[in-house]
Tab-separated table of C-alpha atoms and ligand atoms in Angstrom:
chain	number	residue	atom	x	y	z
A	21	MET	CA	1.494	-77.938	20.606
A	22	THR	CA	4.600	-77.489	22.562
A	23	ASP	CA	6.564	-74.724	24.054
A	24	GLU	CA	9.934	-76.501	22.492
A	25	VAL	CA	12.201	-74.687	19.833
A	26	LYS	CA	10.369	-75.724	16.400
A	27	ILE	CA	12.454	-78.688	14.733
A	28	SER	CA	13.136	-79.177	11.219
A	29	ALA	CA	12.589	-82.292	8.865
A	30	LEU	CA	16.638	-81.890	7.956
A	31	GLN	CA	17.101	-81.894	11.860
A	32	VAL	CA	14.893	-85.063	12.206
A	33	MET	CA	16.561	-86.828	9.141
A	34	GLN	CA	20.486	-85.551	10.262
A	35	ASP	CA	19.992	-86.853	13.777
A	36	ALA	CA	20.877	-90.689	13.017
A	37	PRO	CA	20.891	-92.679	10.358
A	38	VAL	CA	17.530	-94.368	10.766
A	39	ILE	CA	14.048	-92.883	11.742
A	40	PRO	CA	12.558	-95.720	13.896
A	41	VAL	CA	8.647	-96.450	12.662
A	42	ILE	CA	7.126	-97.645	15.735
A	43	VAL	CA	3.940	-99.390	16.175
A	44	LEU	CA	2.402	-99.050	19.894
A	45	HIS	CA	-0.479	-101.060	21.368
A	46	SER	CA	0.152	-100.369	24.881
A	47	VAL	CA	1.065	-97.173	26.632
A	48	ALA	CA	2.941	-98.794	29.301
A	49	ASP	CA	5.487	-99.849	26.419
A	50	ALA	CA	5.967	-96.180	25.343
A	51	VAL	CA	8.231	-95.098	28.050
A	52	PRO	CA	10.494	-97.857	28.195
A	53	MET	CA	10.655	-98.478	24.617
A	54	ALA	CA	11.599	-95.330	24.142
A	55	ARG	CA	14.468	-94.713	26.657
A	56	ALA	CA	15.408	-98.199	25.430
A	57	LEU	CA	16.332	-96.926	21.748
A	58	LEU	CA	17.726	-93.497	23.684
A	59	ALA	CA	20.020	-95.774	25.492
A	60	GLY	CA	21.040	-96.970	21.689
A	61	GLY	CA	21.795	-93.816	20.445
A	62	ILE	CA	18.255	-92.962	18.475
A	63	ARG	CA	16.302	-90.179	19.792
A	64	MET	CA	14.182	-89.060	16.826
A	65	LEU	CA	10.985	-91.462	17.528
A	66	GLU	CA	8.338	-92.059	15.290
A	67	VAL	CA	5.389	-93.381	16.765
A	68	THR	CA	2.644	-94.292	14.246
A	69	LEU	CA	-0.909	-93.174	14.282
A	70	ARG	CA	-2.114	-96.553	13.863
A	71	THR	CA	-3.235	-97.883	17.007
A	72	THR	CA	-5.810	-96.585	19.313
A	73	GLN	CA	-3.080	-96.086	22.127
A	74	ALA	CA	-0.966	-94.217	19.878
A	75	LEU	CA	-1.717	-90.560	21.364
A	76	ALA	CA	-1.290	-91.295	24.602
A	77	CYS	CA	2.020	-92.993	23.743
A	78	ILE	CA	3.399	-89.798	22.183
A	79	GLU	CA	2.405	-87.828	25.405
A	80	ALA	CA	3.763	-90.385	27.633
A	81	ILE	CA	6.802	-89.660	26.092
A	82	ALA	CA	6.867	-86.092	25.469
A	83	ARG	CA	6.267	-86.129	28.862
A	84	GLU	CA	8.570	-88.689	30.426
A	85	VAL	CA	11.427	-88.737	28.178
A	86	PRO	CA	12.607	-84.897	27.371
A	87	GLU	CA	15.838	-86.353	25.995
A	88	ALA	CA	13.674	-87.875	23.139
A	89	VAL	CA	12.241	-86.101	19.743
A	90	VAL	CA	9.056	-87.752	19.595
A	91	GLY	CA	7.235	-87.207	16.351
A	92	ALA	CA	3.999	-88.733	14.881
A	93	GLY	CA	3.883	-91.244	11.827
A	94	THR	CA	1.064	-92.173	9.496
A	95	VAL	CA	-0.199	-88.641	9.572
A	96	ARG	CA	-2.667	-88.589	6.780
A	97	SER	CA	-5.096	-85.268	7.560
A	98	ARG	CA	-5.727	-81.896	9.588
A	99	ALA	CA	-7.084	-83.706	12.444
A	100	ASP	CA	-4.027	-86.004	12.630
A	101	ALA	CA	-1.601	-83.127	12.809
A	102	GLN	CA	-3.432	-81.356	15.040
A	103	ALA	CA	-4.122	-84.385	17.697
A	104	ALA	CA	-0.253	-85.076	17.138
A	105	ALA	CA	0.724	-81.596	18.036
A	106	MET	CA	-1.404	-81.710	21.036
A	107	ALA	CA	0.087	-84.797	22.524
A	108	GLY	CA	3.454	-83.241	22.057
A	109	ALA	CA	4.633	-84.530	18.620
A	110	ARG	CA	7.332	-82.233	17.274
A	111	PHE	CA	7.341	-83.896	13.911
A	112	ALA	CA	5.256	-85.520	11.413
A	113	VAL	CA	5.689	-88.358	8.973
A	114	SER	CA	3.374	-88.827	6.008
A	115	PRO	CA	2.561	-91.429	3.616
A	116	GLY	CA	2.008	-89.259	0.955
A	117	TYR	CA	1.343	-85.720	0.452
A	118	THR	CA	-1.646	-83.152	0.277
A	119	THR	CA	-1.525	-79.486	0.300
A	120	VAL	CA	-3.903	-79.655	3.105
A	121	LEU	CA	-1.591	-81.691	5.024
A	122	GLY	CA	1.566	-79.838	4.365
A	123	GLN	CA	-0.545	-76.356	6.029
A	124	ALA	CA	-1.884	-78.326	8.743
A	125	CYS	CA	1.306	-79.229	9.946
A	126	CYS	CA	2.695	-76.074	9.317
A	127	ASP	CA	-0.327	-74.475	11.303
A	128	ALA	CA	0.350	-77.093	13.938
A	129	GLY	CA	3.840	-76.135	14.124
A	130	LEU	CA	5.312	-79.840	13.381
A	131	ALA	CA	8.029	-80.222	10.485
A	132	LEU	CA	6.768	-82.584	8.135
A	133	LEU	CA	8.625	-85.411	6.215
A	134	PRO	CA	6.027	-86.026	3.652
A	135	GLY	CA	5.907	-89.179	1.685
A	136	VAL	CA	6.239	-89.276	-1.857
A	137	ALA	CA	6.484	-92.198	-4.403
A	138	THR	CA	6.486	-90.232	-7.795
A	139	GLY	CA	7.994	-87.068	-9.639
A	140	SER	CA	4.880	-85.244	-9.491
A	141	GLU	CA	3.993	-85.812	-5.837
A	142	ILE	CA	7.768	-84.255	-5.477
A	143	MET	CA	7.384	-81.422	-7.322
A	144	LEU	CA	4.214	-80.833	-5.607
A	145	ALA	CA	5.584	-80.816	-1.876
A	146	ARG	CA	8.754	-79.011	-3.630
A	147	GLU	CA	6.797	-76.094	-4.803
A	148	GLU	CA	5.080	-76.036	-1.192
A	149	GLY	CA	8.604	-75.857	0.324
A	150	PHE	CA	9.559	-79.000	1.369
A	151	THR	CA	12.769	-80.598	0.072
A	152	GLU	CA	12.963	-83.383	2.616
A	153	LEU	CA	10.923	-86.098	1.529
A	154	LYS	CA	10.296	-89.924	2.710
A	155	PHE	CA	10.399	-92.262	-0.049
A	156	PHE	CA	7.526	-94.469	0.556
A	157	PRO	CA	7.485	-97.674	-0.280
A	158	ALA	CA	10.811	-97.454	-1.019
A	159	LEU	CA	11.543	-100.940	-1.883
A	160	GLN	CA	7.921	-101.147	-3.502
A	161	ALA	CA	8.444	-97.943	-5.638
A	162	GLY	CA	11.359	-99.001	-7.185
A	163	GLY	CA	14.305	-98.585	-4.350
A	164	VAL	CA	17.744	-97.415	-5.096
A	165	ALA	CA	16.993	-97.567	-9.038
A	166	MET	CA	14.263	-94.833	-8.318
A	167	LEU	CA	16.635	-92.625	-6.113
A	168	LYS	CA	19.392	-92.953	-8.846
A	169	ALA	CA	16.884	-91.624	-11.502
A	170	TRP	CA	15.776	-89.015	-9.291
A	171	SER	CA	18.880	-87.235	-8.613
A	172	GLY	CA	19.264	-86.017	-11.978
A	173	PRO	CA	15.991	-83.748	-12.121
A	174	PHE	CA	15.790	-83.630	-8.045
A	175	PHE	CA	18.851	-82.634	-7.194
A	176	ASP	CA	17.980	-80.545	-4.649
A	177	VAL	CA	15.708	-82.786	-2.908
A	178	ARG	CA	16.919	-85.302	-0.031
A	179	PHE	CA	15.312	-88.508	0.804
A	180	CYS	CA	14.594	-91.131	3.785
A	181	PRO	CA	13.499	-93.900	2.111
A	182	THR	CA	10.943	-96.479	4.238
A	183	GLY	CA	9.432	-99.122	3.378
A	184	GLY	CA	11.159	-102.771	3.280
A	185	VAL	CA	14.260	-100.829	4.732
A	186	SER	CA	16.549	-103.214	6.674
A	187	LEU	CA	20.017	-103.744	8.013
A	188	ASN	CA	20.599	-105.987	4.823
A	189	ASN	CA	20.072	-103.380	2.399
A	190	ALA	CA	20.428	-100.074	4.209
A	191	ALA	CA	23.883	-99.468	2.959
A	192	ASP	CA	22.774	-99.856	-0.916
A	193	PHE	CA	20.594	-96.840	-0.091
A	194	PHE	CA	23.629	-94.812	2.100
A	195	ALA	CA	25.445	-95.289	-1.083
A	196	LEU	CA	23.199	-92.600	-2.384
A	197	PRO	CA	24.135	-88.884	-2.322
A	198	ASN	CA	20.358	-87.857	-1.688
A	199	VAL	CA	19.916	-90.195	0.915
A	200	VAL	CA	20.217	-88.523	4.369
A	201	CYS	CA	18.695	-91.109	6.528
A	202	VAL	CA	16.290	-94.109	6.106
A	203	GLY	CA	13.108	-95.181	7.908
A	204	GLY	CA	12.086	-98.734	9.181
A	205	SER	CA	10.170	-100.856	11.715
A	206	TRP	CA	12.975	-103.209	12.658
A	207	LEU	CA	14.498	-101.373	15.414
A	208	VAL	CA	11.152	-102.123	17.466
A	209	PRO	CA	9.900	-105.524	16.507
A	210	PRO	CA	6.581	-106.244	17.690
A	211	ASP	CA	7.907	-109.510	19.668
A	212	ALA	CA	10.635	-107.580	21.508
A	213	LEU	CA	7.699	-105.402	22.787
A	214	ALA	CA	5.540	-108.319	24.019
A	215	GLN	CA	8.636	-109.354	25.998
A	216	GLY	CA	9.457	-106.277	27.502
A	217	ASP	CA	13.048	-107.004	26.043
A	218	TRP	CA	14.737	-103.339	25.981
A	219	SER	CA	18.209	-104.808	25.874
A	220	ARG	CA	17.331	-106.062	22.248
A	221	ILE	CA	15.885	-102.845	21.122
A	222	THR	CA	19.139	-100.847	22.523
A	223	GLN	CA	21.244	-103.162	20.841
A	224	LEU	CA	19.462	-102.953	17.603
A	225	ALA	CA	19.319	-98.848	17.773
A	226	ARG	CA	23.270	-99.471	18.399
A	227	ASP	CA	23.862	-101.553	15.331
A	228	SER	CA	21.842	-99.176	13.704
A	229	ARG	CA	23.927	-96.064	14.366
A	230	ARG	CA	26.877	-97.934	12.656
A	231	LEU	CA	24.968	-97.599	9.236
A	232	ARG	CA	25.861	-94.066	8.118
A	233	GLY	CA	29.241	-93.979	7.548
B	307	LIG	C1	5.475	-98.776	7.525
B	307	LIG	O1	4.948	-97.919	7.271
B	307	LIG	O2	5.537	-99.397	8.348
B	307	LIG	C2	6.939	-98.036	7.340
B	307	LIG	O3	7.195	-97.667	6.039
B	307	LIG	C3	7.856	-99.181	7.752
B	307	LIG	O4	8.143	-99.935	6.775
B	307	LIG	P1	8.838	-101.332	7.186
B	307	LIG	O5	8.607	-102.082	8.439
B	307	LIG	O6	8.867	-102.095	6.141
B	307	LIG	O7	10.118	-100.917	7.704
């Protein structure tokens, strides 16, 4: 866990229009990638726990890029939450929601942006204190139409649609009052990482800053 002031899920969502969903296979990429996103105006970085190097990457970013706020994505268990916090993550993003996970993130001092795809999942997360949620997988689970339908019964919940969101369709999501930001992997393309093309990542970040009016 970090000594830094605890951040909230809403702060994570409001900082920029897009939360980049990042998959890193090499620790060497972590710091230059984080600096490239920062240069483009993106500070909230979701490094997914999908590779053997993910925790080491979170650690490197937390240590060497203090202007960024590094979080862990693909957090699915209490062990994931603990490991992420130990590595220096300040927030967690999960593909679904369980009571155990909500409690684990709370215990670890991590803000949690829990994933939901149904009304029952929203109701459980809300009952347990989470009103800022990731809608995942957004496109596959109903996209803009689903969020419009939810805006009635879940008028007090705000979403970060993630999964299938891109520069091409993000504006449709931002037109909705219950969308604060979107998540997406397009800011850090695998080929840009492979080539060390940091300026391309900076440009993608810059372009994404213009998405929310
Ligand atoms: C994921 O889990 O990989 C995220 O939802 C990102 O989805 P995307 O690649 O469609 O942006």
